[in-house]
Coordinates of C-alpha atoms in Angstrom, one line a residue:
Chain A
X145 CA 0.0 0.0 0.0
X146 CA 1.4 3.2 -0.9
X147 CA 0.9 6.6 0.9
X148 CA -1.4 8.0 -0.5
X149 CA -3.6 4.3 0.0
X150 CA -2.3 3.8 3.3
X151 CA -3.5 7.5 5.1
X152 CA -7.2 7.3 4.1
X153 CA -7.0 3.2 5.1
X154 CA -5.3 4.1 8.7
X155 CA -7.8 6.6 9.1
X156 CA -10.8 4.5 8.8
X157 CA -8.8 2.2 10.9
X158 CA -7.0 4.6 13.6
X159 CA -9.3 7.3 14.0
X160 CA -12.1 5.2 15.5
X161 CA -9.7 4.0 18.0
X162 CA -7.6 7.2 19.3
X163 CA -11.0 8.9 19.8
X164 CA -12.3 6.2 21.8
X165 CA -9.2 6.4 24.0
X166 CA -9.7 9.9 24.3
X167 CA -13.5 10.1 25.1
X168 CA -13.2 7.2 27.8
X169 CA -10.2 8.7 28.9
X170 CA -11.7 12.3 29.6
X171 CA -15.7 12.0 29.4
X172 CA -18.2 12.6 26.1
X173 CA -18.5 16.5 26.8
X174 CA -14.7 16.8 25.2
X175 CA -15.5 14.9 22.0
X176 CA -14.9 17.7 19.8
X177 CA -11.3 18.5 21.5
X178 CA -10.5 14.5 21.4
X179 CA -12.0 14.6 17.4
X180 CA -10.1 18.0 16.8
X181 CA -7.0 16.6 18.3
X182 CA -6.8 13.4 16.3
X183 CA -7.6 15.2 12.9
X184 CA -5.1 17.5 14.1
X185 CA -2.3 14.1 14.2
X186 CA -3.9 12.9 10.4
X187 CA -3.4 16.4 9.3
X188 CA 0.1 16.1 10.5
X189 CA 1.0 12.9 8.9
X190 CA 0.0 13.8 5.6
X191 CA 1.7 16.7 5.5
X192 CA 5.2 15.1 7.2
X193 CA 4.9 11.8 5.3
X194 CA 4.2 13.6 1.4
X195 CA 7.9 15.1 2.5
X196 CA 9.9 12.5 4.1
X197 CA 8.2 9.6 2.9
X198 CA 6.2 7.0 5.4
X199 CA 8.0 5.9 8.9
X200 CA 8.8 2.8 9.2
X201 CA 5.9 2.2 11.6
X202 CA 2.8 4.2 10.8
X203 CA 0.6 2.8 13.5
X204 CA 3.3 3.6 16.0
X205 CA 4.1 7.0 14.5
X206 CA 0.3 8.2 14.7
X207 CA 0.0 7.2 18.6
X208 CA 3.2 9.1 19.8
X209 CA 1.6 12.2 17.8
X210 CA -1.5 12.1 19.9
X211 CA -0.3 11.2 23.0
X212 CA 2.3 13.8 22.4
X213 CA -0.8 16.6 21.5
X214 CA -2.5 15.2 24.0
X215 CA 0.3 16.0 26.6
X216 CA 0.6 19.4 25.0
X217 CA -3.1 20.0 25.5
X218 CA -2.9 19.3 29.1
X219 CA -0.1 21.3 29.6
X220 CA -1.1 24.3 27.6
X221 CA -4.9 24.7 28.2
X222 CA -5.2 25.4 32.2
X223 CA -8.8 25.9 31.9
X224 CA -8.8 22.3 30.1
X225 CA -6.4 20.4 32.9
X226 CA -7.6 22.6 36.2
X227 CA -11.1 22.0 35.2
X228 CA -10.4 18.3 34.4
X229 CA -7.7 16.4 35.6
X230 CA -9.2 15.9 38.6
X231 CA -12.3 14.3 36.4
X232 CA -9.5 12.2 34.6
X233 CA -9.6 8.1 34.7
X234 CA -5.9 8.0 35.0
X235 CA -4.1 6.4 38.4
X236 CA -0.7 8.5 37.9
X237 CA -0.3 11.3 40.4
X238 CA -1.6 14.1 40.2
X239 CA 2.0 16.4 39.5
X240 CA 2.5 14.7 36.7
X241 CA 1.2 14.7 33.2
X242 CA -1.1 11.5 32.1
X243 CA 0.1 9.6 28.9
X244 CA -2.6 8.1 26.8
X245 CA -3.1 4.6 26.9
X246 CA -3.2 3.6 24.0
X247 CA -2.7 -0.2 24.8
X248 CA -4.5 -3.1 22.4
X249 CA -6.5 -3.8 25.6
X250 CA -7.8 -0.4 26.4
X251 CA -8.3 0.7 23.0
X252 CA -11.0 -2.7 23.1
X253 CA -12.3 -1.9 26.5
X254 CA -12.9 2.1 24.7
X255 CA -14.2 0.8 21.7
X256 CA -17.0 -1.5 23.5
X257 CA -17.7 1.1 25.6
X258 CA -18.0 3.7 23.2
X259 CA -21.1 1.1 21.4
X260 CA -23.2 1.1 24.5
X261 CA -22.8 5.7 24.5
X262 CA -23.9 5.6 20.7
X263 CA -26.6 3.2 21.4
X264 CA -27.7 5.4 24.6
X265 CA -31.9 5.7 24.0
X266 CA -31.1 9.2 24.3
X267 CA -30.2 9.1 21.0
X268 CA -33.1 8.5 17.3
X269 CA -32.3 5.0 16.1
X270 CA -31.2 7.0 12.7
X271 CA -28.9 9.1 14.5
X272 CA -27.2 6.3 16.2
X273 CA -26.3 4.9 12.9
X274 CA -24.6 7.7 11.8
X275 CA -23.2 8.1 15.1
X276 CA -21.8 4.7 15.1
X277 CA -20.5 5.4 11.3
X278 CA -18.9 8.3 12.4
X279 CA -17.3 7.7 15.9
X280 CA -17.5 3.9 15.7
X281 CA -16.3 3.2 12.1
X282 CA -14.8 6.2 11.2
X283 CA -16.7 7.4 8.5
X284 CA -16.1 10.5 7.2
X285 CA -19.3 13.3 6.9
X286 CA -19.3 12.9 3.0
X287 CA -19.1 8.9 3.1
X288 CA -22.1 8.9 6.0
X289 CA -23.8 11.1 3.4
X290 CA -23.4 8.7 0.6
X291 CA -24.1 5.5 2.2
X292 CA -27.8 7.4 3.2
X293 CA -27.7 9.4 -0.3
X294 CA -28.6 12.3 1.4
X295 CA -26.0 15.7 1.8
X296 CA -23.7 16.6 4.1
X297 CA -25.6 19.4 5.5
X298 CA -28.3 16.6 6.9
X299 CA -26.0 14.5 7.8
X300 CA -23.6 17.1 9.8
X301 CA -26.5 18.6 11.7
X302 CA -27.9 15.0 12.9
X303 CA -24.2 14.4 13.8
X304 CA -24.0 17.7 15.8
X305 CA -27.3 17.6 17.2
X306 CA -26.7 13.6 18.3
X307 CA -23.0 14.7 20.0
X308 CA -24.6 17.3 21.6
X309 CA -27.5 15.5 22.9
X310 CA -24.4 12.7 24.4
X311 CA -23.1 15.9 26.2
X312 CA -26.0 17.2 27.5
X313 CA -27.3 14.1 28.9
X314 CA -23.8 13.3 30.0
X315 CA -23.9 10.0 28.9
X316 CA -21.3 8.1 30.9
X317 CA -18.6 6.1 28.7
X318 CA -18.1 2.6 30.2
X319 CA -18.2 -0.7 29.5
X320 CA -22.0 -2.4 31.0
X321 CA -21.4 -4.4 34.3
X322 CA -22.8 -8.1 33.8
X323 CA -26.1 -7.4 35.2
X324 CA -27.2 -4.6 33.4
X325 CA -25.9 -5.9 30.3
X326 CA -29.3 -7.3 28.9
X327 CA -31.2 -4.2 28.5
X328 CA -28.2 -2.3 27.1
X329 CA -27.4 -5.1 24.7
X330 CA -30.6 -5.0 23.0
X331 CA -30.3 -1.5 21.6
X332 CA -26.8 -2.0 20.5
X333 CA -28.3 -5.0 18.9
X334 CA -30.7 -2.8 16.8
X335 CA -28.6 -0.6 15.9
X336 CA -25.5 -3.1 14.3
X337 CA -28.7 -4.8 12.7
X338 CA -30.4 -1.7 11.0
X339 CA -26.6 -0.4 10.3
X340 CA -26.5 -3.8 8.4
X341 CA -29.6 -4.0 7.0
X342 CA -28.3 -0.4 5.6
X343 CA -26.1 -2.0 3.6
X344 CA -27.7 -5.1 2.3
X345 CA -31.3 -3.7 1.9
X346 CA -29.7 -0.5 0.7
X347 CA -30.9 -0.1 -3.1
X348 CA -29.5 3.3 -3.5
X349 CA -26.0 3.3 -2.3
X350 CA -23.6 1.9 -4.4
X351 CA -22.1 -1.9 -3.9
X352 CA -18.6 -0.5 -2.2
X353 CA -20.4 1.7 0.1
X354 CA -22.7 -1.0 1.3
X355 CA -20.3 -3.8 1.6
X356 CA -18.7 -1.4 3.4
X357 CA -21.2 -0.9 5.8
X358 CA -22.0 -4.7 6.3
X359 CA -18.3 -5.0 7.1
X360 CA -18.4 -2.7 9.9
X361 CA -21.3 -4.0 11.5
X362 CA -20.1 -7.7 11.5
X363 CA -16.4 -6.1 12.7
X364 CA -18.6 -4.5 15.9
X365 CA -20.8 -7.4 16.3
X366 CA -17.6 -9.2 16.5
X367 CA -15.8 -7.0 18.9
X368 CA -18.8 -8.0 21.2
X369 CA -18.5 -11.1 21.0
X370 CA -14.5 -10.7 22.2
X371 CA -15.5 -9.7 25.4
X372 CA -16.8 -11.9 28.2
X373 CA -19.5 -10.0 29.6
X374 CA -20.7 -8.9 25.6
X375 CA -20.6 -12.6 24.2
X376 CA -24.4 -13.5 24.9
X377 CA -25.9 -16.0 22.8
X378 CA -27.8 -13.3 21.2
X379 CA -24.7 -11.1 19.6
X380 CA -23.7 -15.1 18.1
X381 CA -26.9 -15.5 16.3
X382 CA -26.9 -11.8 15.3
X383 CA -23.6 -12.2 13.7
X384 CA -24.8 -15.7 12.2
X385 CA -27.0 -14.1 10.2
X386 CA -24.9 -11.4 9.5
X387 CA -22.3 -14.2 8.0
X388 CA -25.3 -16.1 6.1
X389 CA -26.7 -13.0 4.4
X390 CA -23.6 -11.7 3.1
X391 CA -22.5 -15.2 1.4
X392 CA -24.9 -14.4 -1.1
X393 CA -23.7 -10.9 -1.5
X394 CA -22.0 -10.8 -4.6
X395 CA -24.7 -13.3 -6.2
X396 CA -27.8 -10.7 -5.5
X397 CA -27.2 -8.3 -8.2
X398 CA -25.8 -8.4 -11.6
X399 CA -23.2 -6.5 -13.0
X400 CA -25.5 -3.8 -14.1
X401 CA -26.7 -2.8 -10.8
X402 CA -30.2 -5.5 -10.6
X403 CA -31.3 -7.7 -8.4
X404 CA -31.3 -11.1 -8.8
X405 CA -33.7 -13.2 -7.0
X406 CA -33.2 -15.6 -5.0
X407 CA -33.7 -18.4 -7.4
X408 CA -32.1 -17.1 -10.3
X409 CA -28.7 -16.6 -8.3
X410 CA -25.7 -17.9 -9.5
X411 CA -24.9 -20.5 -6.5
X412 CA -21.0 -20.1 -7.4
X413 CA -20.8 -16.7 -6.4
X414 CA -22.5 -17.7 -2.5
X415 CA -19.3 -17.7 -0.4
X416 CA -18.9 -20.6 1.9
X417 CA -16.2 -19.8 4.0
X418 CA -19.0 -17.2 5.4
X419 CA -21.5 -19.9 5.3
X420 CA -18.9 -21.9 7.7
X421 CA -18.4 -19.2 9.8
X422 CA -22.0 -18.2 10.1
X423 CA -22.4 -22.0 11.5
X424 CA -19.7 -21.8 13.5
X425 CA -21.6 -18.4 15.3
X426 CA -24.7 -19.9 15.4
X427 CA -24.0 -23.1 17.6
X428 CA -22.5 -20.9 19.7
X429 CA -25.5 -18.6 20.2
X430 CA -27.4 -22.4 20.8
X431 CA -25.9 -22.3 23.9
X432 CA -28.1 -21.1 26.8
X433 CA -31.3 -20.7 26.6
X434 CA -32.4 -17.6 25.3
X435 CA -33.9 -17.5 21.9
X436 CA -33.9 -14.1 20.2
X437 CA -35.2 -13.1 17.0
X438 CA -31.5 -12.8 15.9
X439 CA -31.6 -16.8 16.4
X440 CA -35.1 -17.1 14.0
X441 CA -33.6 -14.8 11.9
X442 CA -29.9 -17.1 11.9
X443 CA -31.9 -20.1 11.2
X444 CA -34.2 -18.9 8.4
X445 CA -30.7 -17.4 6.9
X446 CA -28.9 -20.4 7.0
X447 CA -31.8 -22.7 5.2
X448 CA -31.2 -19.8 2.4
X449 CA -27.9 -20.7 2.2
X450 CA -29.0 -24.4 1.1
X451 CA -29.8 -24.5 -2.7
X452 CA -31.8 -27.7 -2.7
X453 CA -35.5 -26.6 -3.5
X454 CA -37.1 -29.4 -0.8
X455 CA -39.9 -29.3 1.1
X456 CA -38.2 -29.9 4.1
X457 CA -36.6 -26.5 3.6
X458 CA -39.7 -24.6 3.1
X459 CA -41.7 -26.4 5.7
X460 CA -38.9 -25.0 8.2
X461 CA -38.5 -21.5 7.1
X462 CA -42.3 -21.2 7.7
X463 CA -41.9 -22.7 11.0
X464 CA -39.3 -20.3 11.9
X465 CA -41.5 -17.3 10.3
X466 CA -44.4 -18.2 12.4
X467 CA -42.6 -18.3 15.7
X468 CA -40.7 -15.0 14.1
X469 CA -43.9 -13.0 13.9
X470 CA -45.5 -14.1 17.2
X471 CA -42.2 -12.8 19.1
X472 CA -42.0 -9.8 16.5
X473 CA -44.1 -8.5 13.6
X474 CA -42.4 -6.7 10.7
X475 CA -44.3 -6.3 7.5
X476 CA -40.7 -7.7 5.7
X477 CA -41.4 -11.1 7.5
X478 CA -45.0 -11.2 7.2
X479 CA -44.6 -10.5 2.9
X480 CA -41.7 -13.2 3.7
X481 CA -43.8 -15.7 5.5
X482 CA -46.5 -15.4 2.8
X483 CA -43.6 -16.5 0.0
X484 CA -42.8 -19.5 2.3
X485 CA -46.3 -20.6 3.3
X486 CA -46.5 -21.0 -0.6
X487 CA -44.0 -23.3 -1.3
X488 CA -45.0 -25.6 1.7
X489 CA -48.9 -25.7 1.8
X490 CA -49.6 -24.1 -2.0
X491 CA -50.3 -21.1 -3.8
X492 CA -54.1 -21.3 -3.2
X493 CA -53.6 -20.7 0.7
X494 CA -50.6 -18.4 0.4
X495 CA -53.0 -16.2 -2.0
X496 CA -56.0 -16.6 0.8
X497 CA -53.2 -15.1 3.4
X498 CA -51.5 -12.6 1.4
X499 CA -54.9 -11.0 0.7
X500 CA -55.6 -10.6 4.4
X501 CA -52.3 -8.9 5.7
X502 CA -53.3 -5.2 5.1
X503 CA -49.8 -3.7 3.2
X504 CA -51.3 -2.7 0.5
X505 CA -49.1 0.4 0.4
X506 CA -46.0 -1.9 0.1
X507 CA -44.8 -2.8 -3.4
X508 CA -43.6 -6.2 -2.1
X509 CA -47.0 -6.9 -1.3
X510 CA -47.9 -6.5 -5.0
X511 CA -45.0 -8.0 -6.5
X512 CA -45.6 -11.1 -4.1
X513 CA -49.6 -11.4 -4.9
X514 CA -48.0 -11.1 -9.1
X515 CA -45.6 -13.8 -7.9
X516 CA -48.3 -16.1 -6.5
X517 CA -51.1 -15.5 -8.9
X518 CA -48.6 -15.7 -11.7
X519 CA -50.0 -19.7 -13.6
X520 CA -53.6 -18.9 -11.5
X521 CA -54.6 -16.4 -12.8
X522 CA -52.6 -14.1 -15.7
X523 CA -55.1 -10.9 -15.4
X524 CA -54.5 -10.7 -12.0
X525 CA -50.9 -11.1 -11.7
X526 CA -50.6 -8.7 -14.2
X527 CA -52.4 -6.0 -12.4
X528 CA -50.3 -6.6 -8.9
X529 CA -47.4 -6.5 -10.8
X530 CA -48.3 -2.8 -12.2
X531 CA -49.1 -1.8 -9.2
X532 CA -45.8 -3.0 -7.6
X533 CA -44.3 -1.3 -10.8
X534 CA -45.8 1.9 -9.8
X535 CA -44.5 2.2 -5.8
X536 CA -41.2 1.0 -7.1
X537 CA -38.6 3.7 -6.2
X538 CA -35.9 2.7 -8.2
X539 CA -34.4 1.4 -11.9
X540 CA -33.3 -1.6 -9.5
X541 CA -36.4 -2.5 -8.1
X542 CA -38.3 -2.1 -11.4
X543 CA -36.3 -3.5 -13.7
X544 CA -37.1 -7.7 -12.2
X545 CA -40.9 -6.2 -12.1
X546 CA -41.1 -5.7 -15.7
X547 CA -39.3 -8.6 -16.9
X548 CA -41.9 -10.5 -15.3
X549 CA -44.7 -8.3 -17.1
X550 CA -42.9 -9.0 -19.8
X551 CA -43.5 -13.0 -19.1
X552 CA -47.0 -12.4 -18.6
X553 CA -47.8 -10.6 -21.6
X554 CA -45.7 -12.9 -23.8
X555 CA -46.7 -16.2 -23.4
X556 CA -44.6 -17.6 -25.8
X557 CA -41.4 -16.2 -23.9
X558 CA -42.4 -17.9 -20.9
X559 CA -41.8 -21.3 -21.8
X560 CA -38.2 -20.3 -22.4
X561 CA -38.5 -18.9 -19.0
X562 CA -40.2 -21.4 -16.7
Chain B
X261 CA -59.6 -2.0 17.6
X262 CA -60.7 -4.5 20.2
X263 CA -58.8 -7.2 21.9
X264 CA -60.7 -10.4 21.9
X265 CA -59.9 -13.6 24.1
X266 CA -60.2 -17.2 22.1
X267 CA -61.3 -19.7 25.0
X268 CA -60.4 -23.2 23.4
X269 CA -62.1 -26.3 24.6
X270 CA -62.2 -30.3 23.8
X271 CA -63.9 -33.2 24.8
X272 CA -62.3 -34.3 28.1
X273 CA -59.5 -36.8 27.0
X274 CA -60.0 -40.1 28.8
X275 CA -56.7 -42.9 28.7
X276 CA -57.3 -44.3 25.8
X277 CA -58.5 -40.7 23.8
X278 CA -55.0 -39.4 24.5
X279 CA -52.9 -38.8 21.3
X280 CA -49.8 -40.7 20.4
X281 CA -46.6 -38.6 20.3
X282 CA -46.6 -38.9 16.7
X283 CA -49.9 -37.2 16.6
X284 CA -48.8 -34.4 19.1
X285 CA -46.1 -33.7 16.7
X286 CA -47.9 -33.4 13.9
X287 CA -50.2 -31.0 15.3
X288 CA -48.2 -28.6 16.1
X289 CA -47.6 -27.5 12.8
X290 CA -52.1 -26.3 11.8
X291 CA -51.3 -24.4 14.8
X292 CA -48.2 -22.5 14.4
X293 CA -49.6 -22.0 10.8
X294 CA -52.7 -20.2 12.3
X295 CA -50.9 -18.2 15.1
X296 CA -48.7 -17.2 12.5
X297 CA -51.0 -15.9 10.2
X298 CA -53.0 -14.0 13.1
X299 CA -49.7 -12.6 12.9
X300 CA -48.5 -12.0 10.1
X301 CA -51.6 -9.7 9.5
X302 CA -50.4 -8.0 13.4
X303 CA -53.5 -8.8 15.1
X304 CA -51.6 -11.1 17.5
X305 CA -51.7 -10.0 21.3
X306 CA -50.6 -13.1 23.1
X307 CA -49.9 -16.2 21.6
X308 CA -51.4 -17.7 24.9
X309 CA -50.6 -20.8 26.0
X310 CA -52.1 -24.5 25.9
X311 CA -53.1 -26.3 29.7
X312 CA -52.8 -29.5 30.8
X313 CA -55.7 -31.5 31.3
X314 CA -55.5 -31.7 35.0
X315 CA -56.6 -29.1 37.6
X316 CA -58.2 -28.4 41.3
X317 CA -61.5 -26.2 41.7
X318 CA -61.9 -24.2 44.7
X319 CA -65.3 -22.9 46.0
X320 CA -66.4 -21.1 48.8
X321 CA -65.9 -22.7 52.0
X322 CA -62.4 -24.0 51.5
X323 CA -63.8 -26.7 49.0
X324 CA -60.8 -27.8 47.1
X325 CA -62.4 -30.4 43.9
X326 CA -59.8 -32.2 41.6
X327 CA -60.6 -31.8 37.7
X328 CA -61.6 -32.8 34.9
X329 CA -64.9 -32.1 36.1
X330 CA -67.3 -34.4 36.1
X331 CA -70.2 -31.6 35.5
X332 CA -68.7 -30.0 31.9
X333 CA -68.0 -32.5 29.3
X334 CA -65.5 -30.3 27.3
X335 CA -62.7 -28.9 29.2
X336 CA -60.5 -25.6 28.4
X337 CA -57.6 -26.4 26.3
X338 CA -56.2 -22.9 25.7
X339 CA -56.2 -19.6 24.8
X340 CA -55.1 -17.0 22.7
X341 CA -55.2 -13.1 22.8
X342 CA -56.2 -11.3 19.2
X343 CA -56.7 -8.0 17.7
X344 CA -59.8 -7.2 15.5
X345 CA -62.4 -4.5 14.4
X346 CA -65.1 -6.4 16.2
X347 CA -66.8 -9.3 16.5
X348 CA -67.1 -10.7 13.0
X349 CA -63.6 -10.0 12.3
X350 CA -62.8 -12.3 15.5
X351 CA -65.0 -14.6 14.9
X352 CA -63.7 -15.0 11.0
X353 CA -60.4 -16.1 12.7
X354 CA -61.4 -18.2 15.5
X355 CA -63.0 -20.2 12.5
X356 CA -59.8 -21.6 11.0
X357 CA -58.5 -22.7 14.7
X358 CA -57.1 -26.1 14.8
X359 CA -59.4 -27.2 17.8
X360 CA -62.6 -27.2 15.7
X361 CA -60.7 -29.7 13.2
X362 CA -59.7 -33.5 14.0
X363 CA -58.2 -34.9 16.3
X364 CA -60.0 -32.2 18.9
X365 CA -63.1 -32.1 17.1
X366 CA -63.8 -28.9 20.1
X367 CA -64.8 -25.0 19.9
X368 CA -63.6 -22.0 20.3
X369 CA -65.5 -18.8 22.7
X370 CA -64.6 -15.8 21.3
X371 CA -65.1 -13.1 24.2
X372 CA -64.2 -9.2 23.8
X373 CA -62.1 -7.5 26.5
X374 CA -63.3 -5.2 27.9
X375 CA -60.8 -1.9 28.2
X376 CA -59.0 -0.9 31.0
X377 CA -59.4 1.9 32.6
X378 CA -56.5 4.5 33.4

């Protein structure tokens, strides 16, 4: 990796971590002097190392930097140290300046810390996401405003607003004890799984930026799962699905942007190394006795990751559906549960359901009703499938709609496509 | 929208009457197909629960009676808690309940809720 690769990587990678440090270290109401101080170090480094070429240890280089700014800091600003050192998490005395540790272990112990402040109720379930992309990921304000195709503006006010609401409220930075950790887990739960879903659901961002943001959530779901007291069977089954659902990610759309359903996906492009680690996560989260909707969710991924059309397969993801929805409805895994109910009892009852779930404002509803009534009855698929082709946001999302109106129309075609 | 209890109830299951596990596991499956598509359509409050067959009465007087009970013939099997508009919406869903199907062959009482007061 050359330097002018290697900055913007070690910033997504670094940046994260020293402001962890720095906000555990000395409380959330300084996050803007920790964030100042370690864009202040990046600045440096790209303006030392385009002269004098990288240091041998760039890692290294950036720590000594802000521990050395963060010394200065201390030393300089007596409003800052008077006010604060006595505030300060640090066990050296008192005459002397602290040094930031910026060991592996405590930069862990920050980060996890750091997930339970962004995921603090205090905070809209849309901020936390781009508060976790920001402070947790390291995502600049331009790449939080692509991956939500949205602008900067937006998304630099709901960043503001959300740090200064963690200030206000002065949400405490520190790692759950063991019996609080339920509650707390929960919402950081959410949010890693709507940050994922972000990126897999996403039809608007581009395929970098949401790979991208699929990565990072599996990378903090895994950092939970490091930690004793964060490991619960739950965060295993949320990463299990995590690993399932992005085995198939290269095989969902085709090289011009579309999606490619399920059954038309080219089974070479599923990944199973992912599959194998997605098992391997979700025996784990079998042990105990708590069953989440992480774990429903797990199990119905992993029967997707099983080509074989049986009816063993479909009789199971219904199963898991059905005990889905009683512990949680969604519209998603109602439409879903419909599709499944199909393949194991028929079309005929699947059609009798669908009619009945009331998501008539949802183009999957009418793309599913065209799906089932498609060999029943051709006027009537035809018409769902319009109106599906009508709440349909995007080129993406239309484009598989009219290729099967196209089906419809053209009999003749369809035998080519059964 | 009203919250309406589903009281199931069978024919008291004597010895012989009682299913075979075979049978129990293959009725699980009509109902977690109708639970699921009470809520898959979000009109499910509480999934309830099933009850086992046996069970104590107590009356006034410190009268402590075993069940089943020799005055009822069908017994309460379970329950479930669902959402609907009103009656005939209710009653639409109690009518695809297992119980009223082989091998229970029993009935469902749909009863509103009445709302509770703040």
């Amino acid at each position: 990796m050359n330097e002018q690769e290697l900055l913007p990587h070690l910033f997504r990678t670094e940046y994260r971590k020293i402001v962890s440090v720095l906000c555990a270290s000395f409380g959330i109401e300084h996050i803007e002097t920790a964030e100042d101080l370690v864009s202040d170090t990046f600045l440096a480094a790209a303006e030392l190392w385009s002269l004098k070429g990288l240091p041998p240890n760039p890692v290294a280089w950036l720590y000594t930097v802000a521990k050395n700014k963060t010394k200065n800091l201390l030393k300089r600003d007596d409003l800052f140290r008077n006010k604060l050192s006595p505030e300060i998490r640090y066990h050296t005395a008192a005459s002397e300046l602290p040094e930031l540790d910026l060991s592996e272990q405590n930069i862990r112990d920050s980060q996890l810390a750091m997930i339970f402040t962004v995921c603090d109720p205090c905070i809209a379930p849309e901020a936390q996401i781009a508060l976790a992309l920001n402070l947790l990921c390291g995502f600049g304000v331009q790449e939080i405003a692509d991956a939500f195709l949205t602008g900067r503006e937006v998304i630099y006010k709901r960043l503001s607003r959300a740090k200064e609401k963690l200030k206000q409220e002065q949400i405490a930075i520190e790692k759950p004890v063991a019996a609080a950790v339920g509650d707390r887990m929960d919402r950081v739960l959410t949010a890693l799984y709507l940050l994922f879903n972000e990126g897999y659901y996403s039809m608007v961002a581009d395929s970098v930026v949401r790979k991208d943001l699929c990565a990072e959530a599996m990378r903090l779901a895994y950092l939970l799962t490091e930690d004793a007291i964060t490991d619960t069977p739950a965060v295993n089954a949320l990463l299990a699905l995590m690993c399932f659902h992005v085995s198939r990610f290269d095989a969902r759309t085709d090289e011009r942007g579309e999606i490619v359903l399920y059954a038309d996906q080219d089974t070479r492009l599923w990944s199973p190394e992912l599959v194998g680690k997605g098992t391997f996560y979700l025996n784990k989260a079998s042990q105990g006795t708590q069953l989440s909707r992480y774990h429903l969710e797990a199990a119905i991924a992993y029967w997707h990751t099983r080509k074989e059309d049986t009816a063993e397969k479909w009789e199971a993801i219904l199963q898991l559906y059905n005990q889905l929805l009683q512990l949680e409805y969604s519209p998603i895994a109602a439409l879903n549960r419909t599709y499944a109910l199909s393949k194991a009892n028929g079309k005929e009852e699947a059609i009798a359901a669908a009619l009945q779930l009331g998501l008539s404002g949802n183009q999957f509803y009418h793309s599913l009703l065209g799906h089932l009534y498609t060999g029943i009855d051709t006027a009537q698929a035809i018409g769902y499938y319009e109106e599906a082709l009508r709440l349909a946001h995007t080129p993406a999302e239309q484009a598989p709609l009219l290729r099967n109106l196209e089906r419809l129309s053209n009999p003749a075609h369809e035998s080519h496509n059964p | 929208m009203n919250e309406f209890l589903l009281i199931f109830r069978k024919e008291n299951e004597s010895r012989e009457s009682q299913p075979s596990p075979e049978q129990m596991q293959a009725s699980i499956k009509p109902w977690q197909d109708w639970l699921g598509g009470i809520a898959a359509r979000n009109k499910l409050v509480s999934a309830g629960n099933r009850l086992h067959a046996e069970g104590m009465v107590v009356k006034p007087g410190n009268m402590v009676t075993n069940g089943p009970y020799v005055d009822i013939k069908e017994a309460i099997g379970g329950f479930t808690i669902v959402r609907a508009e009103d009656f005939d919406e209710a009653t639409e869903m109690a009518k695809a309940c297992p119980i009223l199907t082989a091998p229970w062959n029993g009935s469902v009482e749909v009863r509103m809720l009445m709302e509770r007061e703040l």
